[in-house]
Coordinates of C-alpha atoms in Angstrom, one line a residue:
M797 CA 30.4 0.3 13.5
D798 CA 28.5 0.1 16.8
P799 CA 26.9 3.6 17.3
D800 CA 25.1 4.7 20.4
L801 CA 21.7 4.7 18.7
E802 CA 19.9 6.3 21.6
K803 CA 22.3 9.2 21.7
Q804 CA 22.2 9.6 17.9
E805 CA 18.4 9.5 17.8
E806 CA 18.3 12.3 20.4
S807 CA 20.8 14.3 18.5
V808 CA 19.0 14.0 15.1
Q809 CA 15.7 14.9 16.7
M810 CA 17.0 18.0 18.3
S811 CA 19.2 19.2 15.4
I812 CA 17.0 18.2 12.4
F813 CA 13.5 17.0 13.1
T814 CA 12.4 19.5 15.8
P815 CA 13.4 22.6 13.6
L816 CA 11.8 20.9 10.6
E817 CA 8.5 20.5 12.6
W818 CA 8.7 24.1 13.8
Y819 CA 9.1 25.2 10.1
L820 CA 6.1 23.0 9.1
F821 CA 3.7 24.1 11.8
G822 CA 4.9 27.6 12.6
E823 CA 4.4 26.9 16.3
D824 CA 5.4 24.4 19.0
P825 CA 5.0 21.0 17.1
D826 CA 4.1 19.1 20.3
I827 CA 1.1 21.4 20.8
C828 CA 0.1 21.3 17.2
L829 CA 0.4 17.5 16.9
E830 CA -1.7 17.0 20.0
K831 CA -4.5 19.2 18.5
L832 CA -4.4 17.1 15.3
K833 CA -4.4 13.9 17.3
H834 CA -7.8 14.7 18.8
C835 CA -9.6 16.4 15.9
G836 CA -10.5 13.4 13.7
A837 CA -13.9 11.8 13.9
F838 CA -13.0 8.5 12.4
Q839 CA -10.5 6.8 10.0
L840 CA -9.1 3.6 8.7
C841 CA -7.1 1.7 11.3
G842 CA -4.3 0.8 8.8
K843 CA -2.2 -1.0 11.4
V844 CA 0.6 -2.9 9.6
F845 CA 1.0 -6.4 11.0
K846 CA 4.3 -7.8 12.1
S847 CA 5.2 -11.5 11.7
G848 CA 3.7 -13.5 14.5
E849 CA 1.1 -10.9 15.4
T850 CA -2.5 -12.2 16.1
T851 CA -5.1 -11.3 13.5
Y852 CA -8.9 -12.0 13.3
S853 CA -11.3 -12.6 10.5
C854 CA -15.1 -12.8 10.8
R855 CA -16.6 -15.7 9.0
D856 CA -20.0 -14.0 9.0
C857 CA -19.1 -10.5 7.8
A858 CA -15.8 -10.6 5.9
I859 CA -16.3 -10.0 2.2
D860 CA -13.4 -12.5 1.6
P861 CA -10.9 -14.4 3.6
T862 CA -8.2 -11.7 3.2
C863 CA -10.2 -9.2 5.3
V864 CA -8.7 -9.1 8.8
L865 CA -8.7 -7.1 12.0
C866 CA -6.0 -6.4 14.6
M867 CA -6.6 -7.4 18.1
D868 CA -7.6 -4.0 19.4
C869 CA -10.2 -3.4 16.7
F870 CA -11.5 -6.9 17.0
Q871 CA -12.0 -6.7 20.8
N872 CA -13.9 -3.4 20.3
S873 CA -16.1 -4.6 17.4
V874 CA -19.3 -6.6 17.0
H875 CA -17.4 -9.4 15.3
K876 CA -16.2 -10.8 18.6
N877 CA -19.7 -12.1 19.1
H878 CA -19.8 -13.7 15.6
R879 CA -18.2 -16.8 14.2
Y880 CA -14.6 -15.8 13.8
K881 CA -11.2 -17.3 13.3
F882 CA -7.8 -16.0 14.5
L883 CA -4.3 -16.8 13.3
F884 CA -0.8 -15.7 13.8
F885 CA 0.2 -13.4 11.0
C886 CA 2.8 -15.1 8.9
M887 CA 4.0 -13.9 5.5
H888 CA 4.6 -16.6 2.8
T889 CA 4.3 -17.1 -0.9
S890 CA 0.5 -17.2 -1.0
T891 CA -0.3 -14.2 1.0
G892 CA 0.2 -10.5 0.7
G893 CA 1.0 -7.5 2.9
G894 CA -0.7 -7.4 6.3
F895 CA -3.0 -4.5 7.0
C896 CA -5.9 -4.1 9.4
D897 CA -9.1 -3.5 7.5
C898 CA -11.1 -1.9 10.2
G899 CA -13.0 1.1 8.7
D900 CA -12.9 -0.2 5.2
I901 CA -16.6 -0.4 4.2
E902 CA -15.7 -2.6 1.2
A903 CA -14.1 -5.3 3.4
W904 CA -17.2 -6.0 5.6
K905 CA -20.8 -6.9 5.0
T906 CA -21.7 -5.4 8.4
G907 CA -19.8 -3.8 11.3
P908 CA -17.0 -2.1 9.3
F909 CA -16.0 0.0 12.3
C910 CA -14.9 -0.8 15.8
V911 CA -15.7 1.5 18.7
N912 CA -12.4 3.3 18.3
H913 CA -13.0 4.1 14.6
E914 CA -16.8 4.5 14.8
P915 CA -18.0 7.7 13.0
G916 CA -20.7 8.3 15.6
R917 CA -23.1 10.2 13.4
A918 CA -25.8 9.3 10.9
G919 CA -24.8 9.2 7.2
A920 CA -21.2 8.8 8.1
I921 CA -20.8 5.7 5.9
K922 CA -22.1 7.6 2.9
E923 CA -19.7 10.4 3.7
Q924 CA -16.8 7.9 4.0
K925 CA -17.5 6.7 0.4
E926 CA -16.8 10.2 -0.8
N927 CA -13.8 10.7 1.5
L928 CA -12.6 7.4 3.1
N929 CA -10.6 9.0 5.9
S930 CA -11.3 11.6 8.5
R931 CA -10.0 15.0 7.7
C932 CA -8.1 16.9 10.3
P933 CA -8.4 20.4 8.7
L934 CA -5.1 22.3 8.5
N935 CA -4.7 26.0 8.1
E936 CA -3.5 27.3 4.7
E937 CA -0.1 28.2 6.1
V938 CA 0.7 24.7 7.3
I939 CA -0.6 23.2 4.0
A940 CA 1.7 25.6 2.0
Q941 CA 4.7 24.7 4.2
A942 CA 3.9 21.0 3.6
R943 CA 3.8 21.5 -0.1
K944 CA 7.4 23.0 0.1
I945 CA 8.8 20.3 2.5
F946 CA 7.3 17.1 1.3
P947 CA 8.4 17.1 -2.4
S948 CA 12.0 17.8 -1.4
A949 CA 12.0 15.2 1.4
I950 CA 10.5 12.5 -0.8
K951 CA 12.9 13.2 -3.6
Y952 CA 15.8 13.0 -1.2
I953 CA 14.5 9.7 0.2
V954 CA 14.1 8.2 -3.2
E955 CA 17.4 9.5 -4.6
M956 CA 19.5 8.2 -1.7
T957 CA 17.7 4.9 -1.4
I958 CA 18.4 4.0 -5.0
W959 CA 21.8 5.7 -5.2
E960 CA 24.3 3.3 -6.8
E961 CA 27.6 5.2 -6.7
E962 CA 29.9 3.8 -4.0
K963 CA 32.3 6.7 -3.6
E964 CA 30.5 10.0 -4.6
L965 CA 27.3 11.7 -3.4
P966 CA 25.0 13.7 -5.7
P967 CA 26.6 17.1 -6.5
E968 CA 24.1 19.0 -4.3
L969 CA 25.0 16.9 -1.2
Q970 CA 28.8 17.0 -1.6
I971 CA 30.8 18.9 1.0
R972 CA 34.1 20.8 0.5
K973 CA 36.3 18.6 2.8
K974 CA 35.8 15.0 2.0
N975 CA 37.0 12.3 4.5
E976 CA 38.6 9.1 3.4
R977 CA 36.5 6.8 5.7
Y978 CA 34.9 3.8 4.1
Y979 CA 32.8 0.8 5.2
C980 CA 32.9 -2.7 4.0
V981 CA 29.2 -3.6 3.9
L982 CA 27.8 -7.1 3.9
F983 CA 24.3 -7.7 2.5
N984 CA 21.7 -10.4 3.4
D985 CA 20.6 -13.2 1.1
E986 CA 18.5 -16.3 1.5
H987 CA 21.1 -18.7 0.1
H988 CA 23.8 -18.8 2.7
S989 CA 23.2 -20.2 6.1
Y990 CA 23.9 -18.5 9.4
D991 CA 26.8 -20.8 10.1
H992 CA 28.3 -20.2 6.6
V993 CA 28.2 -16.4 7.1
I994 CA 29.7 -16.7 10.6
Y995 CA 32.5 -18.9 9.3
S996 CA 33.2 -16.6 6.4
L997 CA 33.4 -13.6 8.6
Q998 CA 35.7 -15.3 11.1
R999 CA 38.1 -16.3 8.3
A1000 CA 38.0 -13.1 6.4
L1001 CA 38.1 -10.6 9.3
D1002 CA 40.1 -12.7 11.7
C1003 CA 37.4 -11.9 14.4
E1004 CA 36.0 -13.7 17.4
L1005 CA 33.0 -16.0 17.1
A1006 CA 30.8 -13.5 19.2
E1007 CA 31.6 -10.6 16.9
A1008 CA 30.8 -12.7 13.8
Q1009 CA 27.5 -13.8 15.3
L1010 CA 26.6 -10.2 16.1
H1011 CA 27.3 -9.1 12.5
T1012 CA 25.3 -12.1 11.1
T1013 CA 22.3 -11.5 13.3
A1014 CA 22.2 -7.8 12.4
I1015 CA 22.5 -8.6 8.7
D1016 CA 19.6 -11.0 8.8
R1017 CA 17.5 -8.5 10.7
E1018 CA 18.2 -5.3 8.8
G1019 CA 19.5 -6.6 5.5
R1020 CA 23.0 -5.1 5.6
R1021 CA 25.7 -4.2 8.1
A1022 CA 29.1 -2.6 8.0
V1023 CA 31.6 -5.2 9.1
K1024 CA 34.8 -3.2 8.7
V1025 CA 35.8 0.5 8.7
G1026 CA 38.9 2.1 7.4
G1027 CA 40.6 3.3 4.2
Y1028 CA 39.3 2.2 0.8
A1029 CA 42.2 -0.2 0.2
A1030 CA 41.6 -2.0 3.5
C1031 CA 37.9 -2.3 3.0
Q1032 CA 38.3 -3.5 -0.6
E1033 CA 40.7 -6.2 0.7
A1034 CA 38.1 -7.3 3.3
K1035 CA 35.5 -7.4 0.6
E1036 CA 37.6 -9.8 -1.6
D1037 CA 38.4 -11.9 1.4
I1038 CA 34.8 -12.3 2.4
K1039 CA 33.8 -13.2 -1.2
S1040 CA 36.6 -15.8 -1.5
H1041 CA 35.8 -17.5 1.8
S1042 CA 32.0 -17.6 1.1
E1043 CA 32.2 -19.0 -2.4
N1044 CA 32.2 -22.7 -3.2
V1045 CA 31.2 -25.0 -6.0
S1046 CA 27.4 -24.8 -5.2
Q1047 CA 27.1 -21.2 -4.0
H1048 CA 27.8 -17.7 -5.2
P1049 CA 29.9 -15.5 -2.9
L1050 CA 28.2 -13.2 -0.4
H1051 CA 27.1 -9.8 -1.7
V1052 CA 29.6 -7.2 -0.4
E1053 CA 30.1 -3.5 -1.2
V1054 CA 32.6 -0.8 -0.2
L1055 CA 30.7 2.4 0.5
H1056 CA 32.0 5.8 1.5
S1057 CA 30.9 6.8 5.0
E1058 CA 29.0 9.9 3.8
I1059 CA 26.9 7.7 1.5
M1060 CA 26.2 5.3 4.3
A1061 CA 25.2 8.3 6.5
H1062 CA 22.8 9.8 4.0
Q1063 CA 21.2 6.4 3.2
K1064 CA 20.6 5.7 6.9
F1065 CA 19.2 9.2 7.4
A1066 CA 16.9 8.9 4.3
L1067 CA 15.2 5.9 6.0
R1068 CA 15.0 7.8 9.3
L1069 CA 13.4 10.7 7.4
G1070 CA 10.9 8.2 6.0
S1071 CA 10.0 7.1 9.5
W1072 CA 9.4 10.7 10.4
M1073 CA 7.1 11.2 7.5
N1074 CA 5.2 8.1 8.5
K1075 CA 4.6 9.7 11.9
I1076 CA 3.5 13.1 10.4
M1077 CA 1.1 11.6 7.9
S1078 CA -0.7 9.6 10.6
Y1079 CA -2.1 12.9 12.0
S1080 CA -3.8 14.3 8.9
S1081 CA -5.5 13.3 5.6
D1082 CA -4.2 16.6 4.1
F1083 CA -0.6 15.5 4.8
R1084 CA -1.2 12.1 3.2
Q1085 CA -2.7 13.7 0.1
I1086 CA 0.1 16.1 -0.3
F1087 CA 2.6 13.2 0.1
C1088 CA 0.8 11.1 -2.5
Q1089 CA 0.6 14.1 -5.0
A1090 CA 4.3 14.6 -4.7
C1091 CA 5.1 10.9 -5.2
L1092 CA 2.9 10.7 -8.3
R1093 CA 4.2 13.9 -9.9
E1094 CA 6.3 13.4 -13.0
E1095 CA 9.3 15.6 -13.5
P1096 CA 8.9 17.9 -16.6
G1097 CA 11.2 16.9 -19.4
S1098 CA 12.4 13.8 -17.7
E1099 CA 12.0 10.2 -19.0
N1100 CA 12.0 8.9 -15.4
P1101 CA 8.7 7.6 -14.0
C1102 CA 7.2 9.3 -11.0
L1103 CA 9.0 8.9 -7.6
I1104 CA 6.7 6.1 -6.3
S1105 CA 7.2 4.1 -9.5
R1106 CA 11.0 4.5 -9.3
L1107 CA 10.9 3.0 -5.8
M1108 CA 8.7 0.1 -6.9
L1109 CA 11.0 -0.6 -9.9
W1110 CA 14.0 -0.6 -7.6
D1111 CA 12.5 -2.7 -4.9
A1112 CA 14.2 -6.0 -5.8
K1113 CA 17.6 -4.3 -5.5
L1114 CA 17.0 -2.9 -2.1
Y1115 CA 18.1 -4.5 1.2
K1116 CA 15.6 -5.7 3.7
G1117 CA 15.5 -2.7 6.1
A1118 CA 15.0 -0.2 3.3
R1119 CA 12.1 -2.2 1.8
K1120 CA 10.3 -2.4 5.1
I1121 CA 10.4 1.3 5.8
L1122 CA 9.4 2.2 2.2
H1123 CA 6.5 -0.3 2.2
E1124 CA 5.3 1.3 5.5
L1125 CA 5.3 4.7 3.8
I1126 CA 3.0 3.3 1.1
F1127 CA 0.7 1.8 3.7
S1128 CA 0.5 5.0 5.7
S1129 CA -0.1 7.2 2.7
F1130 CA -1.6 5.7 -0.4
F1131 CA -3.5 2.9 1.3
M1132 CA -5.2 5.3 3.7
E1133 CA -6.7 7.4 0.9
M1134 CA -9.0 5.6 -1.5
E1135 CA -8.5 8.0 -4.4
Y1136 CA -4.7 7.7 -4.2
K1137 CA -4.9 4.0 -3.5
K1138 CA -6.5 3.7 -7.0
L1139 CA -3.8 5.8 -8.6
F1140 CA -1.1 3.7 -6.9
A1141 CA -2.8 0.5 -8.1
M1142 CA -2.7 1.9 -11.6
E1143 CA 1.0 2.5 -11.4
F1144 CA 1.5 -0.9 -9.9
V1145 CA -0.4 -2.6 -12.8
K1146 CA 1.5 -0.5 -15.3
Y1147 CA 4.8 -2.2 -14.2
Y1148 CA 3.3 -5.5 -13.0
K1149 CA 5.1 -7.8 -15.4
Q1150 CA 8.5 -6.3 -14.6
L1151 CA 7.9 -6.3 -10.9
Q1152 CA 6.9 -10.0 -10.9
K1153 CA 9.8 -11.1 -13.1
E1154 CA 12.2 -9.3 -10.7
Y1155 CA 10.5 -11.0 -7.7
I1156 CA 10.8 -14.4 -9.3
S1157 CA 14.6 -13.8 -9.8
D1158 CA 15.0 -12.3 -6.4
D1159 CA 16.2 -14.4 -3.4
H1160 CA 14.2 -12.6 -0.7
D1161 CA 10.9 -13.7 0.8
R1162 CA 7.7 -12.4 -0.6
S1163 CA 6.9 -10.7 2.7
I1164 CA 9.4 -8.0 1.9
S1165 CA 8.6 -7.7 -1.8
I1166 CA 6.6 -4.9 -3.3
T1167 CA 4.6 -7.6 -5.1
A1168 CA 3.1 -8.7 -1.8
L1169 CA 1.0 -5.5 -1.7
S1170 CA -1.2 -6.8 -4.6
V1171 CA -3.6 -8.4 -2.2
Q1172 CA -4.4 -5.0 -0.7
M1173 CA -5.5 -3.7 -4.1
F1174 CA -6.8 -6.6 -6.0
T1175 CA -9.3 -7.7 -3.3
V1176 CA -11.1 -4.3 -3.1
P1177 CA -14.2 -4.9 -5.3
T1178 CA -14.5 -1.4 -6.8
L1179 CA -10.8 -1.1 -7.4
A1180 CA -10.6 -4.6 -8.9
R1181 CA -13.5 -3.7 -11.3
H1182 CA -11.7 -0.5 -12.3
L1183 CA -8.4 -2.3 -13.0
I1184 CA -10.1 -4.9 -15.1
E1185 CA -12.1 -2.4 -17.2
E1186 CA -9.5 0.4 -17.6
Q1187 CA -6.2 -1.5 -17.4
N1188 CA -7.1 -5.0 -18.5
V1189 CA -5.4 -6.5 -15.4
I1190 CA -6.7 -10.0 -15.9
S1191 CA -4.8 -10.2 -19.3
I1192 CA -1.7 -8.6 -17.7
I1193 CA -1.6 -11.2 -15.0
T1194 CA -2.2 -14.1 -17.4
E1195 CA 0.3 -12.7 -19.9
T1196 CA 2.9 -12.5 -17.1
L1197 CA 2.3 -16.2 -16.4
L1198 CA 2.7 -17.0 -20.1
E1199 CA 6.1 -15.2 -20.1
V1200 CA 7.5 -16.8 -17.0
L1201 CA 6.3 -20.4 -17.6
P1202 CA 8.1 -21.2 -20.9
E1203 CA 11.0 -22.3 -18.7
Y1204 CA 8.8 -25.3 -17.8
L1205 CA 7.7 -26.2 -21.3
D1206 CA 9.0 -29.0 -23.5
R1207 CA 9.5 -28.9 -27.2
N1208 CA 5.7 -29.6 -27.7
N1209 CA 4.8 -26.6 -25.6
K1210 CA 3.5 -28.9 -22.8
F1211 CA 4.4 -28.4 -19.1
N1212 CA 7.4 -30.5 -17.9
F1213 CA 8.5 -29.8 -14.3
Q1214 CA 11.2 -32.5 -14.1
G1215 CA 14.2 -31.0 -12.3
Y1216 CA 12.4 -27.8 -11.4
S1217 CA 13.4 -25.4 -8.7
Q1218 CA 10.9 -25.5 -5.9
D1219 CA 11.6 -22.0 -4.7
K1220 CA 11.4 -20.5 -8.2
L1221 CA 8.2 -22.3 -9.1
G1222 CA 6.7 -21.3 -5.7
R1223 CA 7.3 -17.7 -6.7
V1224 CA 5.3 -18.3 -9.9
Y1225 CA 2.4 -19.5 -7.7
A1226 CA 2.3 -15.9 -6.3
V1227 CA 1.3 -14.6 -9.7
I1228 CA -1.5 -17.3 -9.8
C1229 CA -2.7 -16.0 -6.4
D1230 CA -3.0 -12.5 -7.9
L1231 CA -5.4 -13.9 -10.5
K1232 CA -7.4 -15.4 -7.6
Y1233 CA -7.4 -12.1 -5.8
I1234 CA -8.7 -10.1 -8.8
L1235 CA -11.5 -12.6 -9.3
I1236 CA -12.4 -13.0 -5.7
S1237 CA -15.4 -10.6 -5.8
K1238 CA -17.9 -11.2 -8.6
P1239 CA -19.4 -8.1 -10.3
T1240 CA -23.0 -7.1 -9.6
I1241 CA -23.3 -4.9 -12.7
W1242 CA -21.8 -5.9 -16.1
T1243 CA -20.8 -3.3 -18.6
E1244 CA -19.8 -4.0 -22.2
R1245 CA -16.2 -2.9 -21.5
L1246 CA -16.0 -5.1 -18.4
R1247 CA -17.3 -8.1 -20.4
M1248 CA -14.9 -7.5 -23.2
Q1249 CA -11.8 -7.2 -20.9
F1250 CA -12.9 -10.2 -18.9
L1251 CA -13.2 -12.3 -22.1
E1252 CA -9.8 -11.2 -23.3
G1253 CA -8.3 -12.2 -20.0
F1254 CA -10.1 -15.5 -20.1
R1255 CA -8.8 -16.3 -23.6
S1256 CA -5.2 -15.7 -22.3
F1257 CA -5.9 -18.1 -19.4
L1258 CA -7.0 -20.7 -21.9
K1259 CA -3.5 -20.5 -23.5
I1260 CA -2.1 -21.6 -20.1
L1261 CA -4.5 -24.5 -19.9
T1262 CA -3.5 -25.7 -23.4
C1263 CA 0.0 -26.3 -22.0
M1264 CA -1.5 -28.8 -19.4
Q1265 CA -3.3 -31.1 -21.9
G1266 CA -0.9 -34.1 -22.3
M1267 CA 1.8 -32.7 -20.0
E1268 CA 4.4 -35.1 -18.6
E1269 CA 2.6 -38.0 -20.3
I1270 CA 3.6 -41.5 -19.1
R1271 CA 4.3 -44.1 -21.7
R1272 CA 4.8 -47.8 -21.2
Q1273 CA 8.5 -48.5 -20.7
V1274 CA 9.8 -51.5 -22.6
G1275 CA 13.3 -53.0 -22.6
Q1276 CA 14.3 -51.9 -19.1
H1277 CA 12.9 -51.1 -15.7
I1278 CA 12.2 -47.5 -14.7
E1279 CA 14.6 -46.9 -11.7
V1280 CA 13.3 -43.5 -10.6
D1281 CA 9.6 -42.5 -10.8
P1282 CA 9.0 -39.0 -12.3
D1283 CA 8.2 -36.2 -9.9
W1284 CA 4.5 -35.4 -10.1
E1285 CA 4.3 -32.9 -7.2
A1286 CA 4.8 -29.7 -9.2
A1287 CA 2.4 -30.8 -12.0
I1288 CA -0.4 -31.7 -9.5
A1289 CA 0.2 -28.5 -7.5
I1290 CA -0.1 -26.2 -10.5
Q1291 CA -3.2 -28.2 -11.7
M1292 CA -4.9 -27.6 -8.4
Q1293 CA -4.0 -23.9 -8.5
L1294 CA -5.4 -23.4 -12.0
K1295 CA -8.5 -25.6 -11.2
N1296 CA -9.5 -23.1 -8.5
I1297 CA -9.0 -20.2 -10.9
L1298 CA -11.1 -21.9 -13.5
L1299 CA -13.9 -22.3 -11.0
M1300 CA -13.8 -18.6 -10.2
F1301 CA -14.0 -17.8 -14.0
Q1302 CA -17.1 -20.1 -14.1
E1303 CA -18.7 -18.2 -11.2
W1304 CA -18.1 -14.9 -13.0
C1305 CA -19.7 -16.3 -16.1
A1306 CA -22.7 -17.5 -14.1
C1307 CA -23.4 -14.1 -12.7
D1308 CA -23.6 -12.5 -16.1
P1309 CA -27.1 -11.9 -17.5
A1310 CA -28.5 -15.0 -19.2
E1311 CA -28.6 -13.5 -22.7
N1312 CA -24.9 -13.0 -22.7
R1313 CA -23.8 -16.4 -21.3
H1314 CA -23.6 -17.9 -24.8
K1315 CA -20.5 -15.8 -25.5
V1316 CA -18.5 -17.7 -22.9
H1317 CA -20.2 -21.1 -23.1
S1318 CA -17.9 -22.6 -25.7
L1319 CA -14.8 -21.2 -24.0
L1320 CA -15.8 -22.9 -20.7
L1321 CA -16.3 -26.2 -22.5
H1322 CA -12.8 -25.9 -23.9
A1323 CA -11.4 -25.1 -20.4
Q1324 CA -13.1 -28.0 -18.8
V1325 CA -11.7 -30.3 -21.5
F1326 CA -8.2 -29.1 -20.8
M1327 CA -8.5 -29.5 -17.1
Y1328 CA -10.2 -32.8 -16.8
V1329 CA -9.3 -34.8 -19.9

C-alpha cells in the first residue's frame, strides 16, 4: 500500500537491471555506458517538456510556431540574439506533445543546432539528412544481445500494460504457489472533484481525512492507486462501497477494479522496465533502431497489429501513469530516428479515425492522449508530404470530422450546436487542429499524385462547409417573446476554426503552378460562398 520506493528501486536495480545490463554489454555496464555517452558527435535533443516548463521559439528562424527549444538549447544557440518568444509549456486541446526541436534541420531556417548538439564538421547537415542522429557504433556482440533482449522486453511491456484479466496472469508468468492477496484499485477520471473522491473514500473505507487526501492526490498524479489490500471478498466489498458512495443522479460511479497482487506487481514492473529501456536507448542510435524494428514487427500468423499499434489502440483505456511512460518510449525511440518516425506516422494515420473517436469519448486531457503526438509528425514538411501523397491523410482527417460531427447536425444536415457539450466539442477542435498542422508547410514541388490527393481532401472539406450554410438560422418570432437567446458561441468558434483552414487551402492552391490553378478555382469559389454567405 505504501511501499518503501527507495528500497524497492535499489533492490530491483541489483537483482534485475544490473544482471540484464551485464548480459547486454558483456562487461561492466557502467564502463560501457560511459563510453557510449562520449562517443556521439551530435544528435537531436529530444527533451520532452513537462507542464509549466519554459520553452522558446525563434520568430526569425522557426519554420512554424510549433518549433520550440528547451532552455539549455536556446541559451546555447544563435536564436537568443534573434527575435524570440518564450512561454510556459502547457498542454491543452489545441496543442500537441512537447518536444525540443534542437537538431531537427526541418524545424529551423537557420541555426538548427545549439552548441551542445553542433556537428562540428563540414557537410554534417548533409550527413544528418541521411542519418538524422549520431551513431554510437556498437560491436556485433552487443547488437546481437540487444536483438535477443529488446523483443522480449517490449512484448512483456505491451502484454502486461494492456492485460485485462483481474485474477490470472498469462500462463508463462504464473507461479506454482499463488497467494490470495488482492488490491482494491481506484482509477482517476476528470468528472469527479477532489472533494467528492475524498468524501467517497472516507465513507467507503471508514478512513481518516488525511489518508483519503493521500489516496486522492496519488490517484490524480499517477492515474490509479490501491486503496485497500486483503482477500478477494473484502476488496470486492470495498469496490462496491466506493461505487455506491460516489454515484449520484448526475455522475457515474468512480472506476474501481479488484486486481490480484501479482498482476499489480507485473504491471508496475512493466512500466519500470519501460523507463529502463528509455535510459538504454538514449545512448545509441543502434539501440533505438532495434527497439523500433521490434515494435513494428508483426507476429507471423497473428491477426493482431504490431506491438506499437496495439499500444496506440489501447491508449484511451490506460491510466495516466502508464500513458506517460509509454509516450516517453515513443519520443525516445521513434521520434529520434527519422526513418522510423515516418513508419510510426504511417501506423498512426492507419488508425487515425479510431484513435480520434476514442479520444473524443475519453475523459482525460489531451496532454496524455496518443492523439497529441500528431503535431510532432504532421508539422514536419517532408513527412507531411509523404502522408498526403501515400496515405491521403487530408481526406482521412476530414472524413474523421464528417464522422464525428453528425451529432451536431439537424434534420436538414446543417450544424446545430444548441445544448452541445463544451468539452466534447472542444475535443473535435483537436481534429481540426490536425488539419491545420498537415497544411502548415506549403509544398515547393507539386507532383500529380500530391495534387490528386490534395484535391480529394479538399472536396471532403467542402462537405463540412456545406453543413455551415444556413446553420442555426434565425427567423422572426411572432406570437410571443423569445425568453432565451440561442447560444452562438459554438457556431462562431467552429466557423473561425474552419475559416483559418480554408485560408491555408487557398495558400496551397496559390503555390501550385499557374497552369494548374483552374482545377481548383471553382472549388475555391464554392468554399468562399459557404463561408461568407
